[in-house]
Amino acid sequence: MKILVVEDEVQLADALSEILKRNMYSVDTVYDGIDGLDNALTGVYDGIILDIMLPHMSGIEILKNLRKEKINTPVLLLTARSEVEDKINGLDCGADDYLTKPFVTGELLARVRALTRRRGEVIDDNKMSFNGLELNKSKCSIIYNGNDIKLSLKEYQIMELLIANPKQILPKERIIEKIWGYESNAEYNNIEVYISFLRKKISVISAPVQIKTARGIGYSLE
Ligand code: CA
């Protein structure tokens, strides 16, 4: 899951990013409205945490622009207690939810989970599965028939993306975008290395699941 954080209070923005990363999300953080809009318009995010009062362009303006461009990424607005008008305005403009500052970590994570409900087969917030293979977030592992093997963070993120889009070819570019980000230097063979680790781990626990290569395009979970 890839989240964009747009918040001009640097300490808060960095704290948010840290909390999300510790909970297996990949996160891009920007500190003003223009960068916020630029990033959000790419449409690659699974959710956006958007502050309302931002330099150069308000969160509400960003939201209006996104919805006008038919980008429906779920948005969680961050509001100060005094910004009731903005909150209502934000929901009217297509925000999915809001969170009033200050907030506690547990509430933030619950809101983000609700925001990014996956399309794959979800057992509960901590687990997704495909053909009996379970991806367990709290253990950062895959499990089949009681056998369990740990994944690295990147392996986990790739597996999550595959399970959320089963039986579909995921282009390598999309995997890079989602997991490493646009400005990363991740090379295509990095992905191949992670995919080969994942294949080994899937075979170690004998799960009836395969990551197939679509030559020259990407991968699919079958
Ligand atoms: Ca602000």
PDB file of C-alpha atoms and ligand atoms in Angstrom:
ATOM      1  CA  MET A   1       0.000   0.000   0.000  1.00  0.00           C
ATOM      2  CA  LYS A   2       1.357   3.360  -0.981  1.00  0.00           C
ATOM      3  CA  ILE A   3       0.370   6.491   0.914  1.00  0.00           C
ATOM      4  CA  LEU A   4       1.004  10.159   0.167  1.00  0.00           C
ATOM      5  CA  VAL A   5       1.335  12.463   3.183  1.00  0.00           C
ATOM      6  CA  VAL A   6       0.813  16.181   2.498  1.00  0.00           C
ATOM      7  CA  GLU A   7       1.465  18.188   5.670  1.00  0.00           C
ATOM      8  CA  ASP A   8       3.476  21.373   6.159  1.00  0.00           C
ATOM      9  CA  GLU A   9       4.263  20.845   9.844  1.00  0.00           C
ATOM     10  CA  VAL A  10       7.491  19.000   9.205  1.00  0.00           C
ATOM     11  CA  GLN A  11       7.619  17.219  12.545  1.00  0.00           C
ATOM     12  CA  LEU A  12       4.069  15.965  12.224  1.00  0.00           C
ATOM     13  CA  ALA A  13       4.598  14.956   8.597  1.00  0.00           C
ATOM     14  CA  ASP A  14       7.731  12.997   9.453  1.00  0.00           C
ATOM     15  CA  ALA A  15       6.073  11.368  12.453  1.00  0.00           C
ATOM     16  CA  LEU A  16       3.148  10.281  10.262  1.00  0.00           C
ATOM     17  CA  SER A  17       5.501   8.881   7.684  1.00  0.00           C
ATOM     18  CA  GLU A  18       7.457   6.993  10.358  1.00  0.00           C
ATOM     19  CA  ILE A  19       4.315   5.440  11.877  1.00  0.00           C
ATOM     20  CA  LEU A  20       3.031   4.372   8.469  1.00  0.00           C
ATOM     21  CA  LYS A  21       6.376   2.898   7.407  1.00  0.00           C
ATOM     22  CA  ARG A  22       6.554   0.904  10.619  1.00  0.00           C
ATOM     23  CA  ASN A  23       3.171  -0.509   9.639  1.00  0.00           C
ATOM     24  CA  MET A  24       4.371  -1.714   6.220  1.00  0.00           C
ATOM     25  CA  TYR A  25       3.114   1.136   4.088  1.00  0.00           C
ATOM     26  CA  SER A  26       5.367   2.762   1.549  1.00  0.00           C
ATOM     27  CA  VAL A  27       5.140   6.506   2.019  1.00  0.00           C
ATOM     28  CA  ASP A  28       5.928   9.679   0.079  1.00  0.00           C
ATOM     29  CA  THR A  29       5.908  12.880   2.112  1.00  0.00           C
ATOM     30  CA  VAL A  30       5.599  16.429   0.771  1.00  0.00           C
ATOM     31  CA  TYR A  31       5.320  19.684   2.684  1.00  0.00           C
ATOM     32  CA  ASP A  32       3.361  22.090   0.501  1.00  0.00           C
ATOM     33  CA  GLY A  33       0.266  22.294  -1.644  1.00  0.00           C
ATOM     34  CA  ILE A  34       1.904  22.409  -5.049  1.00  0.00           C
ATOM     35  CA  ASP A  35       4.069  19.340  -4.464  1.00  0.00           C
ATOM     36  CA  GLY A  36       1.013  17.726  -2.920  1.00  0.00           C
ATOM     37  CA  LEU A  37      -1.064  18.258  -6.047  1.00  0.00           C
ATOM     38  CA  ASP A  38       1.790  17.188  -8.362  1.00  0.00           C
ATOM     39  CA  ASN A  39       2.238  13.916  -6.519  1.00  0.00           C
ATOM     40  CA  ALA A  40      -1.458  13.244  -6.031  1.00  0.00           C
ATOM     41  CA  LEU A  41      -2.169  13.730  -9.748  1.00  0.00           C
ATOM     42  CA  THR A  42       0.023  10.731 -10.587  1.00  0.00           C
ATOM     43  CA  GLY A  43      -2.802   8.537  -9.296  1.00  0.00           C
ATOM     44  CA  VAL A  44      -0.399   5.870  -8.000  1.00  0.00           C
ATOM     45  CA  TYR A  45      -1.389   6.151  -4.343  1.00  0.00           C
ATOM     46  CA  ASP A  46      -3.750   3.891  -2.434  1.00  0.00           C
ATOM     47  CA  GLY A  47      -4.565   6.745  -0.067  1.00  0.00           C
ATOM     48  CA  ILE A  48      -3.698  10.381   0.620  1.00  0.00           C
ATOM     49  CA  ILE A  49      -3.430  12.028   4.028  1.00  0.00           C
ATOM     50  CA  LEU A  50      -4.066  15.662   3.292  1.00  0.00           C
ATOM     51  CA  ASP A  51      -3.715  18.633   5.623  1.00  0.00           C
ATOM     52  CA  ILE A  52      -6.112  21.514   4.916  1.00  0.00           C
ATOM     53  CA  MET A  53      -3.996  24.583   5.686  1.00  0.00           C
ATOM     54  CA  LEU A  54      -0.966  24.329   3.396  1.00  0.00           C
ATOM     55  CA  PRO A  55       1.409  26.832   1.785  1.00  0.00           C
ATOM     56  CA  HIS A  56       0.715  27.727  -1.882  1.00  0.00           C
ATOM     57  CA  MET A  57      -2.481  25.686  -2.245  1.00  0.00           C
ATOM     58  CA  SER A  58      -4.956  24.453   0.332  1.00  0.00           C
ATOM     59  CA  GLY A  59      -5.870  20.830   0.834  1.00  0.00           C
ATOM     60  CA  ILE A  60      -9.391  21.635  -0.331  1.00  0.00           C
ATOM     61  CA  GLU A  61      -8.056  23.066  -3.608  1.00  0.00           C
ATOM     62  CA  ILE A  62      -5.933  19.943  -4.121  1.00  0.00           C
ATOM     63  CA  LEU A  63      -8.957  17.759  -3.490  1.00  0.00           C
ATOM     64  CA  LYS A  64     -11.134  19.716  -5.936  1.00  0.00           C
ATOM     65  CA  ASN A  65      -8.451  19.434  -8.606  1.00  0.00           C
ATOM     66  CA  LEU A  66      -8.076  15.702  -8.089  1.00  0.00           C
ATOM     67  CA  ARG A  67     -11.771  14.975  -8.310  1.00  0.00           C
ATOM     68  CA  LYS A  68     -12.068  17.240 -11.350  1.00  0.00           C
ATOM     69  CA  GLU A  69      -9.358  15.139 -13.021  1.00  0.00           C
ATOM     70  CA  LYS A  70     -11.333  11.989 -12.085  1.00  0.00           C
ATOM     71  CA  ILE A  71      -8.631  10.756  -9.736  1.00  0.00           C
ATOM     72  CA  ASN A  72     -10.524   8.944  -7.028  1.00  0.00           C
ATOM     73  CA  THR A  73      -7.712   8.090  -4.646  1.00  0.00           C
ATOM     74  CA  PRO A  74      -9.245   7.956  -1.164  1.00  0.00           C
ATOM     75  CA  VAL A  75      -8.441  11.080   0.861  1.00  0.00           C
ATOM     76  CA  LEU A  76      -8.220  11.475   4.632  1.00  0.00           C
ATOM     77  CA  LEU A  77      -8.288  15.168   5.579  1.00  0.00           C
ATOM     78  CA  LEU A  78      -6.354  16.402   8.579  1.00  0.00           C
ATOM     79  CA  THR A  79      -8.141  19.261  10.274  1.00  0.00           C
ATOM     80  CA  ALA A  80      -7.576  21.466  13.264  1.00  0.00           C
ATOM     81  CA  ARG A  81     -10.415  21.589  15.761  1.00  0.00           C
ATOM     82  CA  SER A  82     -11.310  25.105  14.659  1.00  0.00           C
ATOM     83  CA  GLU A  83     -11.703  24.244  10.978  1.00  0.00           C
ATOM     84  CA  VAL A  84     -15.296  22.933  11.105  1.00  0.00           C
ATOM     85  CA  GLU A  85     -16.330  24.813   7.976  1.00  0.00           C
ATOM     86  CA  ASP A  86     -13.385  23.369   6.066  1.00  0.00           C
ATOM     87  CA  LYS A  87     -14.222  19.897   7.254  1.00  0.00           C
ATOM     88  CA  ILE A  88     -17.756  20.101   5.864  1.00  0.00           C
ATOM     89  CA  ASN A  89     -16.491  21.728   2.706  1.00  0.00           C
ATOM     90  CA  GLY A  90     -13.889  18.964   2.353  1.00  0.00           C
ATOM     91  CA  LEU A  91     -16.423  16.179   2.624  1.00  0.00           C
ATOM     92  CA  ASP A  92     -18.603  17.978   0.091  1.00  0.00           C
ATOM     93  CA  CYS A  93     -15.625  18.151  -2.271  1.00  0.00           C
ATOM     94  CA  GLY A  94     -15.040  14.405  -2.182  1.00  0.00           C
ATOM     95  CA  ALA A  95     -12.903  13.668   0.873  1.00  0.00           C
ATOM     96  CA  ASP A  96     -13.566  10.179   2.228  1.00  0.00           C
ATOM     97  CA  ASP A  97     -12.905  10.856   5.886  1.00  0.00           C
ATOM     98  CA  TYR A  98     -11.266  13.333   8.220  1.00  0.00           C
ATOM     99  CA  LEU A  99      -9.160  13.205  11.327  1.00  0.00           C
ATOM    100  CA  THR A 100      -8.969  16.024  13.836  1.00  0.00           C
ATOM    101  CA  LYS A 101      -5.527  17.024  15.134  1.00  0.00           C
ATOM    102  CA  PRO A 102      -4.171  16.033  17.589  1.00  0.00           C
ATOM    103  CA  PHE A 103      -4.869  12.324  17.182  1.00  0.00           C
ATOM    104  CA  VAL A 104      -3.517   9.084  18.592  1.00  0.00           C
ATOM    105  CA  THR A 105      -1.594   6.567  16.486  1.00  0.00           C
ATOM    106  CA  GLY A 106      -4.211   3.824  16.816  1.00  0.00           C
ATOM    107  CA  GLU A 107      -6.920   6.046  15.440  1.00  0.00           C
ATOM    108  CA  LEU A 108      -4.764   7.186  12.538  1.00  0.00           C
ATOM    109  CA  LEU A 109      -3.974   3.586  11.563  1.00  0.00           C
ATOM    110  CA  ALA A 110      -7.610   2.527  11.837  1.00  0.00           C
ATOM    111  CA  ARG A 111      -8.661   5.397   9.567  1.00  0.00           C
ATOM    112  CA  VAL A 112      -5.942   4.590   7.045  1.00  0.00           C
ATOM    113  CA  ARG A 113      -6.936   0.913   7.016  1.00  0.00           C
ATOM    114  CA  ALA A 114     -10.558   1.859   6.413  1.00  0.00           C
ATOM    115  CA  LEU A 115      -9.445   4.259   3.694  1.00  0.00           C
ATOM    116  CA  THR A 116      -7.412   1.713   1.793  1.00  0.00           C
ATOM    117  CA  ARG A 117      -9.649  -1.374   2.083  1.00  0.00           C
ATOM    118  CA  ARG A 118      -8.107  -3.737  -0.338  1.00  0.00           C
ATOM    119  CA  ARG A 119      -9.816  -5.171  -3.328  1.00  0.00           C
ATOM    120  CA  GLY A 120      -8.308  -8.624  -2.749  1.00  0.00           C
ATOM    121  CA  GLU A 121      -9.789 -11.272  -0.547  1.00  0.00           C
ATOM    122  CA  VAL A 122      -9.493  -9.760   2.919  1.00  0.00           C
ATOM    123  CA  ILE A 123      -9.880 -11.940   5.973  1.00  0.00           C
ATOM    124  CA  ASP A 124      -9.371  -9.115   8.421  1.00  0.00           C
ATOM    125  CA  ASP A 125      -7.248  -5.997   8.575  1.00  0.00           C
ATOM    126  CA  ASN A 126      -4.163  -8.004   9.341  1.00  0.00           C
ATOM    127  CA  LYS A 127      -4.514 -10.783   6.818  1.00  0.00           C
ATOM    128  CA  MET A 128      -5.069 -11.249   3.101  1.00  0.00           C
ATOM    129  CA  SER A 129      -5.107 -14.538   1.285  1.00  0.00           C
ATOM    130  CA  PHE A 130      -5.014 -16.173  -2.122  1.00  0.00           C
ATOM    131  CA  ASN A 131      -5.743 -19.853  -2.730  1.00  0.00           C
ATOM    132  CA  GLY A 132      -4.980 -20.717   0.890  1.00  0.00           C
ATOM    133  CA  LEU A 133      -1.766 -18.714   1.041  1.00  0.00           C
ATOM    134  CA  GLU A 134      -2.129 -16.149   3.789  1.00  0.00           C
ATOM    135  CA  LEU A 135      -0.221 -12.882   4.007  1.00  0.00           C
ATOM    136  CA  ASN A 136      -0.003 -11.873   7.646  1.00  0.00           C
ATOM    137  CA  LYS A 137       0.807  -8.244   8.347  1.00  0.00           C
ATOM    138  CA  SER A 138       1.512  -8.407  12.070  1.00  0.00           C
ATOM    139  CA  LYS A 139       3.944 -11.310  11.561  1.00  0.00           C
ATOM    140  CA  CYS A 140       5.248  -9.960   8.235  1.00  0.00           C
ATOM    141  CA  SER A 141       5.044 -13.477   6.896  1.00  0.00           C
ATOM    142  CA  ILE A 142       3.295 -15.814   4.483  1.00  0.00           C
ATOM    143  CA  ILE A 143       1.541 -18.864   5.894  1.00  0.00           C
ATOM    144  CA  TYR A 144       0.232 -22.031   4.263  1.00  0.00           C
ATOM    145  CA  ASN A 145      -1.183 -24.996   6.136  1.00  0.00           C
ATOM    146  CA  GLY A 146       0.338 -23.850   9.412  1.00  0.00           C
ATOM    147  CA  ASN A 147       3.800 -23.373   7.863  1.00  0.00           C
ATOM    148  CA  ASP A 148       4.996 -19.858   8.178  1.00  0.00           C
ATOM    149  CA  ILE A 149       7.963 -17.987   6.706  1.00  0.00           C
ATOM    150  CA  LYS A 150       9.111 -14.416   7.345  1.00  0.00           C
ATOM    151  CA  LEU A 151       9.315 -11.842   4.573  1.00  0.00           C
ATOM    152  CA  SER A 152      11.482  -8.767   4.293  1.00  0.00           C
ATOM    153  CA  LEU A 153       9.621  -5.463   4.038  1.00  0.00           C
ATOM    154  CA  LYS A 154      10.040  -5.244   0.247  1.00  0.00           C
ATOM    155  CA  GLU A 155       8.999  -8.876  -0.209  1.00  0.00           C
ATOM    156  CA  TYR A 156       5.946  -8.188   1.925  1.00  0.00           C
ATOM    157  CA  GLN A 157       5.022  -5.110  -0.119  1.00  0.00           C
ATOM    158  CA  ILE A 158       5.394  -6.955  -3.430  1.00  0.00           C
ATOM    159  CA  MET A 159       3.362  -9.912  -2.159  1.00  0.00           C
ATOM    160  CA  GLU A 160       0.655  -7.563  -0.904  1.00  0.00           C
ATOM    161  CA  LEU A 161       0.431  -5.900  -4.308  1.00  0.00           C
ATOM    162  CA  LEU A 162       0.189  -9.299  -6.048  1.00  0.00           C
ATOM    163  CA  ILE A 163      -2.490 -10.613  -3.677  1.00  0.00           C
ATOM    164  CA  ALA A 164      -4.514  -7.408  -4.035  1.00  0.00           C
ATOM    165  CA  ASN A 165      -4.489  -7.934  -7.836  1.00  0.00           C
ATOM    166  CA  PRO A 166      -4.616 -11.705  -8.287  1.00  0.00           C
ATOM    167  CA  LYS A 167      -4.546 -13.322 -11.751  1.00  0.00           C
ATOM    168  CA  GLN A 168      -3.648 -10.045 -13.375  1.00  0.00           C
ATOM    169  CA  ILE A 169      -0.375  -9.114 -14.983  1.00  0.00           C
ATOM    170  CA  LEU A 170       1.266  -6.402 -12.939  1.00  0.00           C
ATOM    171  CA  PRO A 171       3.714  -4.472 -15.107  1.00  0.00           C
ATOM    172  CA  LYS A 172       7.173  -4.048 -13.629  1.00  0.00           C
ATOM    173  CA  GLU A 173       6.831  -0.269 -13.951  1.00  0.00           C
ATOM    174  CA  ARG A 174       3.764  -0.345 -11.728  1.00  0.00           C
ATOM    175  CA  ILE A 175       5.522  -2.431  -9.083  1.00  0.00           C
ATOM    176  CA  ILE A 176       8.455  -0.007  -9.086  1.00  0.00           C
ATOM    177  CA  GLU A 177       6.132   3.000  -8.827  1.00  0.00           C
ATOM    178  CA  LYS A 178       4.211   1.489  -5.951  1.00  0.00           C
ATOM    179  CA  ILE A 179       7.096   0.124  -3.955  1.00  0.00           C
ATOM    180  CA  TRP A 180      10.135   2.197  -4.760  1.00  0.00           C
ATOM    181  CA  GLY A 181       8.548   5.420  -6.046  1.00  0.00           C
ATOM    182  CA  TYR A 182       9.147   7.494  -9.122  1.00  0.00           C
ATOM    183  CA  GLU A 183      12.464   8.961  -8.162  1.00  0.00           C
ATOM    184  CA  SER A 184      14.051   5.765  -7.066  1.00  0.00           C
ATOM    185  CA  ASN A 185      16.918   4.151  -8.910  1.00  0.00           C
ATOM    186  CA  ALA A 186      15.462   0.705  -8.472  1.00  0.00           C
ATOM    187  CA  GLU A 187      16.440  -1.266 -11.515  1.00  0.00           C
ATOM    188  CA  TYR A 188      14.310  -3.908 -13.067  1.00  0.00           C
ATOM    189  CA  ASN A 189      16.613  -6.681 -11.957  1.00  0.00           C
ATOM    190  CA  ASN A 190      16.050  -5.612  -8.326  1.00  0.00           C
ATOM    191  CA  ILE A 191      12.499  -6.743  -8.745  1.00  0.00           C
ATOM    192  CA  GLU A 192      13.614  -9.995 -10.295  1.00  0.00           C
ATOM    193  CA  VAL A 193      15.749 -10.680  -7.226  1.00  0.00           C
ATOM    194  CA  TYR A 194      12.826 -10.053  -4.853  1.00  0.00           C
ATOM    195  CA  ILE A 195      10.483 -12.150  -6.983  1.00  0.00           C
ATOM    196  CA  SER A 196      12.945 -15.024  -6.943  1.00  0.00           C
ATOM    197  CA  PHE A 197      13.204 -14.790  -3.118  1.00  0.00           C
ATOM    198  CA  LEU A 198       9.409 -14.831  -2.918  1.00  0.00           C
ATOM    199  CA  ARG A 199       9.154 -17.850  -5.201  1.00  0.00           C
ATOM    200  CA  LYS A 200      11.613 -19.736  -3.019  1.00  0.00           C
ATOM    201  CA  LYS A 201       9.691 -18.854   0.118  1.00  0.00           C
ATOM    202  CA  ILE A 202       6.373 -19.869  -1.452  1.00  0.00           C
ATOM    203  CA  SER A 203       7.872 -23.228  -2.396  1.00  0.00           C
ATOM    204  CA  VAL A 204       9.422 -23.709   1.079  1.00  0.00           C
ATOM    205  CA  ILE A 205       5.929 -23.647   2.617  1.00  0.00           C
ATOM    206  CA  SER A 206       4.514 -25.678  -0.332  1.00  0.00           C
ATOM    207  CA  ALA A 207       1.745 -23.189  -1.089  1.00  0.00           C
ATOM    208  CA  PRO A 208      -0.206 -23.941  -4.315  1.00  0.00           C
ATOM    209  CA  VAL A 209       0.490 -20.477  -5.641  1.00  0.00           C
ATOM    210  CA  GLN A 210       2.812 -19.327  -8.393  1.00  0.00           C
ATOM    211  CA  ILE A 211       4.284 -16.005  -9.392  1.00  0.00           C
ATOM    212  CA  LYS A 212       4.338 -16.242 -13.161  1.00  0.00           C
ATOM    213  CA  THR A 213       6.518 -14.144 -15.405  1.00  0.00           C
ATOM    214  CA  ALA A 214       4.855 -12.396 -18.317  1.00  0.00           C
ATOM    215  CA  ARG A 215       7.955 -12.051 -20.443  1.00  0.00           C
ATOM    216  CA  GLY A 216       8.943  -8.436 -21.012  1.00  0.00           C
ATOM    217  CA  ILE A 217       5.908  -7.132 -19.098  1.00  0.00           C
ATOM    218  CA  GLY A 218       5.670  -8.136 -15.478  1.00  0.00           C
ATOM    219  CA  TYR A 219       4.310 -10.732 -13.094  1.00  0.00           C
ATOM    220  CA  SER A 220       1.034 -12.319 -12.101  1.00  0.00           C
ATOM    221  CA  LEU A 221      -0.095 -14.375  -9.145  1.00  0.00           C
ATOM    222  CA  GLU A 222      -1.724 -17.628 -10.260  1.00  0.00           C
TER     223      GLU A 222
HETATM  224 CA    CA B   1      -0.992  23.014   8.017  1.00  0.00          CA
END
